[in-house]
mmCIF file with all atom_site columns, C-alpha atoms in Angstrom:
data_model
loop_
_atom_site.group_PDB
_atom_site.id
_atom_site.type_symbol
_atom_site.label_atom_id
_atom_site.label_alt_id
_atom_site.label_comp_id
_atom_site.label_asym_id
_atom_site.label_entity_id
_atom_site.label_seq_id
_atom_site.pdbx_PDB_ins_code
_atom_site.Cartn_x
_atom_site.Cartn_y
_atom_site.Cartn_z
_atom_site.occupancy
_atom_site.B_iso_or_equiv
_atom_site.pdbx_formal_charge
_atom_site.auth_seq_id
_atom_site.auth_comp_id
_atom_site.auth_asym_id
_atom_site.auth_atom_id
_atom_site.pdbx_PDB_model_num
ATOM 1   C CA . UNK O 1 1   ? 84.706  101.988 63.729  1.00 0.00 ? 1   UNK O CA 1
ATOM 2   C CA . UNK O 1 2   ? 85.611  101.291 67.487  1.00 0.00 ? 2   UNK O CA 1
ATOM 3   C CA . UNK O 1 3   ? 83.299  103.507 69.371  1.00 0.00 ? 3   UNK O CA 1
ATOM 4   C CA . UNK O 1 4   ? 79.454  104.271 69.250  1.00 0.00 ? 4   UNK O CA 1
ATOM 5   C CA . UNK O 1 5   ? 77.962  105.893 66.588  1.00 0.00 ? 5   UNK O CA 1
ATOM 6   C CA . UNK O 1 6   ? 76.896  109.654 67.508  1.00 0.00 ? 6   UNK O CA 1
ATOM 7   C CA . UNK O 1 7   ? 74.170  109.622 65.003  1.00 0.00 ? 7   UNK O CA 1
ATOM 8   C CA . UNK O 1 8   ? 72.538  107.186 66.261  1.00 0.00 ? 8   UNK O CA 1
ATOM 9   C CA . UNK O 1 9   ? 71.568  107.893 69.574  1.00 0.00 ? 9   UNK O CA 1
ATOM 10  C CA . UNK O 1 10  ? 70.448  104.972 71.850  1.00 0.00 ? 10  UNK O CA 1
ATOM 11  C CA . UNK O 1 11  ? 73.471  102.673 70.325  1.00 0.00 ? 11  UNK O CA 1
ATOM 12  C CA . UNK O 1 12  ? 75.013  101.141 73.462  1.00 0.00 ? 12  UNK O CA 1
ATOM 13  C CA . UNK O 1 13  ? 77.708  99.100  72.050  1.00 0.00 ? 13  UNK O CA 1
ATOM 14  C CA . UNK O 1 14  ? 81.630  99.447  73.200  1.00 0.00 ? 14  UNK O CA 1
ATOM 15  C CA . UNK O 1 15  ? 84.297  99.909  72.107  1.00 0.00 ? 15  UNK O CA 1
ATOM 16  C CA . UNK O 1 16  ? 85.736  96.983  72.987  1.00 0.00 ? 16  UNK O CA 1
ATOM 17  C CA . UNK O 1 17  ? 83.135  94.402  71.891  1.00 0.00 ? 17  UNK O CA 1
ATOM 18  C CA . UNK O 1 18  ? 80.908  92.886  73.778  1.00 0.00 ? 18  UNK O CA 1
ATOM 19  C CA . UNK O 1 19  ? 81.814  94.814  77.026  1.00 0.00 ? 19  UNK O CA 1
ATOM 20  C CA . UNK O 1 20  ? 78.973  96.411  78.732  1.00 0.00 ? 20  UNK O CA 1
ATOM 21  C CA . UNK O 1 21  ? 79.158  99.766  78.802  1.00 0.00 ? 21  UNK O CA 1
ATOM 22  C CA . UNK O 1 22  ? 77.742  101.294 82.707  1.00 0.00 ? 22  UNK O CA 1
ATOM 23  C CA . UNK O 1 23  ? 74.556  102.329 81.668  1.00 0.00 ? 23  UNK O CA 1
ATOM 24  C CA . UNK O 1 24  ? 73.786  98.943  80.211  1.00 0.00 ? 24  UNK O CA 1
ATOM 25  C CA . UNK O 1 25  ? 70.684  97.852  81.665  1.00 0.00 ? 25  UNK O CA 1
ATOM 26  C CA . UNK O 1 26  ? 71.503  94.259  83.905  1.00 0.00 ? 26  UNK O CA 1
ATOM 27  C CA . UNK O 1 27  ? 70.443  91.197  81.150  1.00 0.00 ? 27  UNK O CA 1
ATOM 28  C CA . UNK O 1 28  ? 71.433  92.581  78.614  1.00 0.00 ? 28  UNK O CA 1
ATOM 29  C CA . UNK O 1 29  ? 74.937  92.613  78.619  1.00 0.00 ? 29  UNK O CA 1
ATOM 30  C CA . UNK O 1 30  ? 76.964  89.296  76.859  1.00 0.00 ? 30  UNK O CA 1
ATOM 31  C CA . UNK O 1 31  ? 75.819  85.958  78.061  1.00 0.00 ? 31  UNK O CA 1
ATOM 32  C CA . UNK O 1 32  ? 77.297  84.631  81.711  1.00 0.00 ? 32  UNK O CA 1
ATOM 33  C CA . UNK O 1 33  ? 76.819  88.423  82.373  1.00 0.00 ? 33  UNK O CA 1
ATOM 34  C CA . UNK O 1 34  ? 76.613  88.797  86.572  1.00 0.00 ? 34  UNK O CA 1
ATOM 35  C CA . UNK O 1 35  ? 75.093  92.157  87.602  1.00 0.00 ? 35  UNK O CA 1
ATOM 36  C CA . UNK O 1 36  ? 76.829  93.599  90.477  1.00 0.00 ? 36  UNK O CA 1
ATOM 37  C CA . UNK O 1 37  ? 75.633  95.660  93.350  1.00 0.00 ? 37  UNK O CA 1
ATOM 38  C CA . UNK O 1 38  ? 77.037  97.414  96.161  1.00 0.00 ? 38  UNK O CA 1
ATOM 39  C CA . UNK O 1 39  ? 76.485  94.833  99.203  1.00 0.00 ? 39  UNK O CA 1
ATOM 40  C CA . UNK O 1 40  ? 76.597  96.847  102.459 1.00 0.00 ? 40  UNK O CA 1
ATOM 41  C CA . UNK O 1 41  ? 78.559  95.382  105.314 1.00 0.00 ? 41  UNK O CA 1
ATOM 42  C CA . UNK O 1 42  ? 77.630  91.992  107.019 1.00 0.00 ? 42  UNK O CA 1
ATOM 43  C CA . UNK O 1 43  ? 75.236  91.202  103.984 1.00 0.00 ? 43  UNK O CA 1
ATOM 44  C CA . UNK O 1 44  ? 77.794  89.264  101.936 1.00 0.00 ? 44  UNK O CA 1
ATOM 45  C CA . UNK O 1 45  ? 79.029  85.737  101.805 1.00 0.00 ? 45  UNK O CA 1
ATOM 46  C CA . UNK O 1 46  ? 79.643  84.048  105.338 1.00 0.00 ? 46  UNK O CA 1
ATOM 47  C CA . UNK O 1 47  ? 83.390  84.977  106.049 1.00 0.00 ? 47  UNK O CA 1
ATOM 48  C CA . UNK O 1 48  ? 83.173  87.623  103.824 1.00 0.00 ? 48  UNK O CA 1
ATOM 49  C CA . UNK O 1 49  ? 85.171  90.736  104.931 1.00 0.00 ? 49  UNK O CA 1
ATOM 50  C CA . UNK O 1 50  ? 84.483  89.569  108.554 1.00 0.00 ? 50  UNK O CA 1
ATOM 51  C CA . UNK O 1 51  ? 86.518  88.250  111.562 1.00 0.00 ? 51  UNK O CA 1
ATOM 52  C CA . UNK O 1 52  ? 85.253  85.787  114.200 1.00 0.00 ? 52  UNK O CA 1
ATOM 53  C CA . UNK O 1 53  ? 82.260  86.599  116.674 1.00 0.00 ? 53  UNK O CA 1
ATOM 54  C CA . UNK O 1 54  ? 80.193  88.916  113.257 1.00 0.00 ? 54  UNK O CA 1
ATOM 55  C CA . UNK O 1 55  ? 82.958  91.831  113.810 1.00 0.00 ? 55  UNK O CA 1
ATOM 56  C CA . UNK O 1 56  ? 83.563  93.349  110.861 1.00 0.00 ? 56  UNK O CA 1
ATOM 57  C CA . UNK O 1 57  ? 87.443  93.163  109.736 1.00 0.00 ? 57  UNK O CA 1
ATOM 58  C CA . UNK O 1 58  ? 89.817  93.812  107.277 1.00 0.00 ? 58  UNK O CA 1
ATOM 59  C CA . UNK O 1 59  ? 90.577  91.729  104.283 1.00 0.00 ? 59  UNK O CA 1
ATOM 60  C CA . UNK O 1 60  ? 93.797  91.612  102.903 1.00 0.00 ? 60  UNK O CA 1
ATOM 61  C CA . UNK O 1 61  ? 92.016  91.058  99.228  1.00 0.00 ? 61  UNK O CA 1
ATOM 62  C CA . UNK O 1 62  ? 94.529  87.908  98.692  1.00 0.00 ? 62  UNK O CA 1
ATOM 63  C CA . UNK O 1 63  ? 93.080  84.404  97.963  1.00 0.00 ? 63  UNK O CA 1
ATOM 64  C CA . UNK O 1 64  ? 94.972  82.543  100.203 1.00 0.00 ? 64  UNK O CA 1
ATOM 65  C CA . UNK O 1 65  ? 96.966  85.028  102.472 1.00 0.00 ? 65  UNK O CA 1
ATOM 66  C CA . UNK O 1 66  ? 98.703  82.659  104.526 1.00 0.00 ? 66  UNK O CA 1
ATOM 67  C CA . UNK O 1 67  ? 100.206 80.861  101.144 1.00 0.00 ? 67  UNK O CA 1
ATOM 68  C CA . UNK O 1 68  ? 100.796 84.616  100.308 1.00 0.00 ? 68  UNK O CA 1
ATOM 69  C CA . UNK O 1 69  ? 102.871 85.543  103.608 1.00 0.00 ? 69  UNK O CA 1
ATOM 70  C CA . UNK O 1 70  ? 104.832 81.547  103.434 1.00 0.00 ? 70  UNK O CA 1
ATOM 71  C CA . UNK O 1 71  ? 105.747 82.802  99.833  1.00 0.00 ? 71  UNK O CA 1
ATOM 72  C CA . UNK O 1 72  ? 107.232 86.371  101.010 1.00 0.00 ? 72  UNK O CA 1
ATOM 73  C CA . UNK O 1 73  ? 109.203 84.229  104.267 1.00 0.00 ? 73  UNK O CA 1
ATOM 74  C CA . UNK O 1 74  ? 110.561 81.440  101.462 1.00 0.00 ? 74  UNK O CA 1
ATOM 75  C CA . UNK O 1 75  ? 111.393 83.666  98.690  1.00 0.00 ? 75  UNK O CA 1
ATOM 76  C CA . UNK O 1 76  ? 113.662 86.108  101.212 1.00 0.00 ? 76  UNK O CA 1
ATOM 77  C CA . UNK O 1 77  ? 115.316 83.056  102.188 1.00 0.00 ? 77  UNK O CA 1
ATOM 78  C CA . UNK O 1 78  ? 115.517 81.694  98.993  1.00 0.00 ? 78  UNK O CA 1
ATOM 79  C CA . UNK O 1 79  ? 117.166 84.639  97.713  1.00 0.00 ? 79  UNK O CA 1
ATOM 80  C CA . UNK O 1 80  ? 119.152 84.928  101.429 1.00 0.00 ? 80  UNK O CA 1
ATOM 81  C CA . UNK O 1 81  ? 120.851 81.731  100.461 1.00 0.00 ? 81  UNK O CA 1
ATOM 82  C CA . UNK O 1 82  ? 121.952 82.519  96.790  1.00 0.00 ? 82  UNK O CA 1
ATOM 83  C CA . UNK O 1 83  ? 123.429 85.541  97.721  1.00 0.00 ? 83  UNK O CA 1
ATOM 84  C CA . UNK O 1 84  ? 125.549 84.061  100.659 1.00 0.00 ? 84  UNK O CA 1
ATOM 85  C CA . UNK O 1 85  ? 126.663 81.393  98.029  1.00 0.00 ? 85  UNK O CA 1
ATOM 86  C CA . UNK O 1 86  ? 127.019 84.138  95.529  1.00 0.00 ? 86  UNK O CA 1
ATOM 87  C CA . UNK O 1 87  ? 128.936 86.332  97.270  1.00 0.00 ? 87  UNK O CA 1
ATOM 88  C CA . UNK O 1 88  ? 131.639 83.950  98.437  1.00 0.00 ? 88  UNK O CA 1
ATOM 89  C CA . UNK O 1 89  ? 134.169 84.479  95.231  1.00 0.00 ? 89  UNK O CA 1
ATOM 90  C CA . UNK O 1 90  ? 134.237 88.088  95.103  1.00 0.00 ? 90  UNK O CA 1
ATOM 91  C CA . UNK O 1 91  ? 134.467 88.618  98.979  1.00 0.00 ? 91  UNK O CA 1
ATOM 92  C CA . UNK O 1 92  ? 137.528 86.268  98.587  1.00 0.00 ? 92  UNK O CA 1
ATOM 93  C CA . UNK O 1 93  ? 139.255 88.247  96.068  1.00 0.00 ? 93  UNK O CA 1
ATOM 94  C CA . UNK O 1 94  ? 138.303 91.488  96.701  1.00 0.00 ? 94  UNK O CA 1
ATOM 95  C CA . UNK O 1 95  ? 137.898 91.456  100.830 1.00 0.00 ? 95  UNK O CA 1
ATOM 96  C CA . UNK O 1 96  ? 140.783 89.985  101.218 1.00 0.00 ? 96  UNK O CA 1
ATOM 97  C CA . UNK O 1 97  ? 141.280 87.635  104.685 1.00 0.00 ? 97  UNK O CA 1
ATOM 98  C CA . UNK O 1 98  ? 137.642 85.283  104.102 1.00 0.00 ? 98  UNK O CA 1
ATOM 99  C CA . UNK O 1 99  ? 139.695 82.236  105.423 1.00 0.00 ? 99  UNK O CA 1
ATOM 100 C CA . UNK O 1 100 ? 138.097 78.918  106.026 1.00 0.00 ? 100 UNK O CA 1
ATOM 101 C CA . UNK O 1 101 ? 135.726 79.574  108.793 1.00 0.00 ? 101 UNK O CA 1
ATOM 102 C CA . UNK O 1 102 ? 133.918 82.373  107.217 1.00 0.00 ? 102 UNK O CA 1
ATOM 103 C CA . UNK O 1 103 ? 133.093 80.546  104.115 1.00 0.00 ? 103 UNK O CA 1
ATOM 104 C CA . UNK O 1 104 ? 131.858 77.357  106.261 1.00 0.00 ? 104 UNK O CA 1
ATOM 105 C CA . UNK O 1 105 ? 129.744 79.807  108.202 1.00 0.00 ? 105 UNK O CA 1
ATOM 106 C CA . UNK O 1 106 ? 128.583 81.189  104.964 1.00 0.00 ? 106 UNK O CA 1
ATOM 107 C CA . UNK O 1 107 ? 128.177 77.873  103.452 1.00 0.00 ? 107 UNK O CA 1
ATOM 108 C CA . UNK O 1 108 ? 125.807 76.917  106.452 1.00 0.00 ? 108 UNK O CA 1
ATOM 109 C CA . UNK O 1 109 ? 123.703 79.678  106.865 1.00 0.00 ? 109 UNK O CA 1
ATOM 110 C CA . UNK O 1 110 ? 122.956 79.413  103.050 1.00 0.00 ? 110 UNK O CA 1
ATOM 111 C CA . UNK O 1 111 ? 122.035 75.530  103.715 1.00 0.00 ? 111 UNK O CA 1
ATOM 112 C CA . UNK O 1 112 ? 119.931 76.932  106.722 1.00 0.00 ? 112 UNK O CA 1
ATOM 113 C CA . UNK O 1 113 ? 118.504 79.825  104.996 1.00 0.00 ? 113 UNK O CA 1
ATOM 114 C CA . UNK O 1 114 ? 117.170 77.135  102.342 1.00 0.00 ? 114 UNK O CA 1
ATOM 115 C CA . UNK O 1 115 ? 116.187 74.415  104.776 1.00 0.00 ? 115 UNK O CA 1
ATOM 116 C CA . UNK O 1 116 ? 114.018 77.093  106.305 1.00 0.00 ? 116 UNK O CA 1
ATOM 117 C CA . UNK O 1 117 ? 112.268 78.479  103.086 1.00 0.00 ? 117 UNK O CA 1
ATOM 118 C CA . UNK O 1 118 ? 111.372 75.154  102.428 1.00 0.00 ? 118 UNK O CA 1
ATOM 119 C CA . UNK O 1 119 ? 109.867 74.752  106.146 1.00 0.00 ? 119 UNK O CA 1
ATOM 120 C CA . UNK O 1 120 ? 107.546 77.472  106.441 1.00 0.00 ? 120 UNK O CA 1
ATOM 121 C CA . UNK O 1 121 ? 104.427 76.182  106.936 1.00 0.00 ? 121 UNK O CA 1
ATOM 122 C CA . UNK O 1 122 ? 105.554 75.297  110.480 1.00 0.00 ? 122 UNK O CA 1
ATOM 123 C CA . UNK O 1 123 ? 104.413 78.088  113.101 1.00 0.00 ? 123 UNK O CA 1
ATOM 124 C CA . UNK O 1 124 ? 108.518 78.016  114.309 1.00 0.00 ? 124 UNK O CA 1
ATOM 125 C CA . UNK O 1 125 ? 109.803 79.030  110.943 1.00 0.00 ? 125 UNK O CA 1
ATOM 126 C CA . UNK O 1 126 ? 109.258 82.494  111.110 1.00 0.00 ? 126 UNK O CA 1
ATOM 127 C CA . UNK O 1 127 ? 111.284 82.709  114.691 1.00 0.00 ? 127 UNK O CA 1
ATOM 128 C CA . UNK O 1 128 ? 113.852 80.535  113.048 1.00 0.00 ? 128 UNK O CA 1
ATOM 129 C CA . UNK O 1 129 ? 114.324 82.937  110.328 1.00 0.00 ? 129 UNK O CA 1
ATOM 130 C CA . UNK O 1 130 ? 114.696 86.029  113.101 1.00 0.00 ? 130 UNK O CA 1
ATOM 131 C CA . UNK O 1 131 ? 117.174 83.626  114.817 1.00 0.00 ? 131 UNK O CA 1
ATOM 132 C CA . UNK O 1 132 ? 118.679 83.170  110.958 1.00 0.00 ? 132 UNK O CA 1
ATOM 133 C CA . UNK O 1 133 ? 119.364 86.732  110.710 1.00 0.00 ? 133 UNK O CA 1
ATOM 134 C CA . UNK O 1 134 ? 121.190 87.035  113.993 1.00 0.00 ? 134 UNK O CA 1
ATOM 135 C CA . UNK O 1 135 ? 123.414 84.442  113.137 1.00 0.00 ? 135 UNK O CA 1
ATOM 136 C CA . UNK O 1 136 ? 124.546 85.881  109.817 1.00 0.00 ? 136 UNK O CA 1
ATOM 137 C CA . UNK O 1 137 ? 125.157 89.460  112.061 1.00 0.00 ? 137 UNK O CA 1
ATOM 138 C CA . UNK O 1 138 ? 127.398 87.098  114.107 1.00 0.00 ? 138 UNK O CA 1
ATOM 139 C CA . UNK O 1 139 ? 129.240 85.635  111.409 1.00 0.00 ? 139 UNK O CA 1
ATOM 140 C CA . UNK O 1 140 ? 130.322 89.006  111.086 1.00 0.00 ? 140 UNK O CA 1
ATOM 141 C CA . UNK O 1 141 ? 132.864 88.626  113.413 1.00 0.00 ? 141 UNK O CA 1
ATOM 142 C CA . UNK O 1 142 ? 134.601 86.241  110.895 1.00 0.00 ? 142 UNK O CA 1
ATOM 143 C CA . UNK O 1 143 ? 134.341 88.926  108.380 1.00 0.00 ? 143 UNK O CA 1
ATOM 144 C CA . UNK O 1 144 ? 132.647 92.425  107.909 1.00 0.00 ? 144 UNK O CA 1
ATOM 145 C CA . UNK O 1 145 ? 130.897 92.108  104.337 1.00 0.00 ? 145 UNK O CA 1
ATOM 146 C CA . UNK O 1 146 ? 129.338 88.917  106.269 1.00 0.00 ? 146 UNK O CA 1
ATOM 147 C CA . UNK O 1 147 ? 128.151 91.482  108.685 1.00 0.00 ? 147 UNK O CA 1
ATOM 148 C CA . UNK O 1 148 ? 127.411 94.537  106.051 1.00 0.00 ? 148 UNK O CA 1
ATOM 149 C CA . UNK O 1 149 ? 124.897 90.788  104.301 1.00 0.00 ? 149 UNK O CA 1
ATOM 150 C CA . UNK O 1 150 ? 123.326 90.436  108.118 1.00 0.00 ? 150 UNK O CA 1
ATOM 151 C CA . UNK O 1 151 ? 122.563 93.947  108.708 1.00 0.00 ? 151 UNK O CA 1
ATOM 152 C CA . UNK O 1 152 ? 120.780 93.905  104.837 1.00 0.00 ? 152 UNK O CA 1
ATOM 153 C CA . UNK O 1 153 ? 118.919 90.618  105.369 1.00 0.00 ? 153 UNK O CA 1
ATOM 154 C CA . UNK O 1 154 ? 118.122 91.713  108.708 1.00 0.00 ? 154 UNK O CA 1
ATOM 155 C CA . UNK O 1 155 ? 116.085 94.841  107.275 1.00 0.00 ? 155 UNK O CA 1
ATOM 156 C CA . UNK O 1 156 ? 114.694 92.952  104.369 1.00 0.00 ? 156 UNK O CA 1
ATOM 157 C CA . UNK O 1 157 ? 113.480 89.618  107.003 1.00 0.00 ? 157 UNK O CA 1
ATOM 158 C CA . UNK O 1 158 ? 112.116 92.588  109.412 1.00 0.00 ? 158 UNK O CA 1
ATOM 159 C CA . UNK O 1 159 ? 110.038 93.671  106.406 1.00 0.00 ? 159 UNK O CA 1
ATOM 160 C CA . UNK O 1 160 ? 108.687 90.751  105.980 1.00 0.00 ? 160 UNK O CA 1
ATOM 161 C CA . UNK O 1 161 ? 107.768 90.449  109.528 1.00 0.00 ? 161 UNK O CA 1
ATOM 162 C CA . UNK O 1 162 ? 106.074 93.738  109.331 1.00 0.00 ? 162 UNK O CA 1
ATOM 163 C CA . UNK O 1 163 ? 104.115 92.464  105.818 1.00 0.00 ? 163 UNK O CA 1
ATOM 164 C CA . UNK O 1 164 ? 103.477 89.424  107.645 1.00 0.00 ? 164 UNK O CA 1
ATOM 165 C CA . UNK O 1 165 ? 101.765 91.137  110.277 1.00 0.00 ? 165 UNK O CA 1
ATOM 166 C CA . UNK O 1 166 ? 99.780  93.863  108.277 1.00 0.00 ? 166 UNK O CA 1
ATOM 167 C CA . UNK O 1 167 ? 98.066  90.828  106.186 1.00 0.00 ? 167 UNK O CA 1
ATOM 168 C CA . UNK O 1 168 ? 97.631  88.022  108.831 1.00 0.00 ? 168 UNK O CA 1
ATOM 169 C CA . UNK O 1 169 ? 97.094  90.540  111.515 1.00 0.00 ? 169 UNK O CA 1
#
């Protein structure tokens, strides 16, 4: 059977084991069981939920947001880079005209792109990466899928500027 029995009444047992059900009284529930209560604000853990100076402020409910927000910068970049490198073949043979310069252009901006997901935990990084994205716009001088890439990468780094701001503040 995998629920309570409804002849006997007072049987508290879940269905999934040893879960708790809500109205299980606190200590009584498995062992390493930790009641929970509703702690109003301010009345938690130092740092808790609150911003410098005892101001109550928003949490972004990550761990470790700043290794959250380095992530989202490194992985765009990452995947910046392997789709510059990627995309070097079939612009060739379909696009016609991607002569020399364009694919060194492309084949730097992917080395940047990479150089910079691996850099940023330095506070320039993020500027870089802005700067990053208005150099692959420019490269689309040498060709216009380079361009159609920069105006793509732009959006995508620009979201990540905006995510960046909403959880860091």
């Amino acid at each position: 059977m995998t629920g309570p029995d409804p002849a006997r009444p007072g049987d508290r047992s879940s269905p999934v084991g040893d879960v708790p059900t809500r109205d299980t009284p606190p200590g009584e529930g498995p062992p390493g069981d930790v009641p929970t209560r509703d702690t109003p604000p301010g009345e938690g853990p130092p740092g808790d939920g609150e911003a410098s100076g005892g101001q109550p402020g928003r949490r972004s409910g990550l761990r470790n947001p700043e290794g959250a927000v380095r992530g989202l910068g490194a992985g765009t970049l990452g995947l910046e880079a392997l789709v510059l490198l990627l995309a070097i073949q079939p612009i060739r043979v379909v696009g016609g005209d991607f002569g020399g310069a364009a694919i060194a252009a492309t084949v730097a901006l992917a080395v940047a792109a990479v150089l910079l997901a691996g850099l940023m935990r330095r506070p320039w990084a993020w500027s870089a990466g802005t700067v990053l994205q208005g150099l692959l716009l420019l490269a689309g001088l040498l060709h216009w899928s380079l361009f159609g890439l920069g105006v793509i990468f732009a959006l995508v780094w620009a979201y990540a500027l905006h995510v960046r701001r909403v959880i860091l503040g």
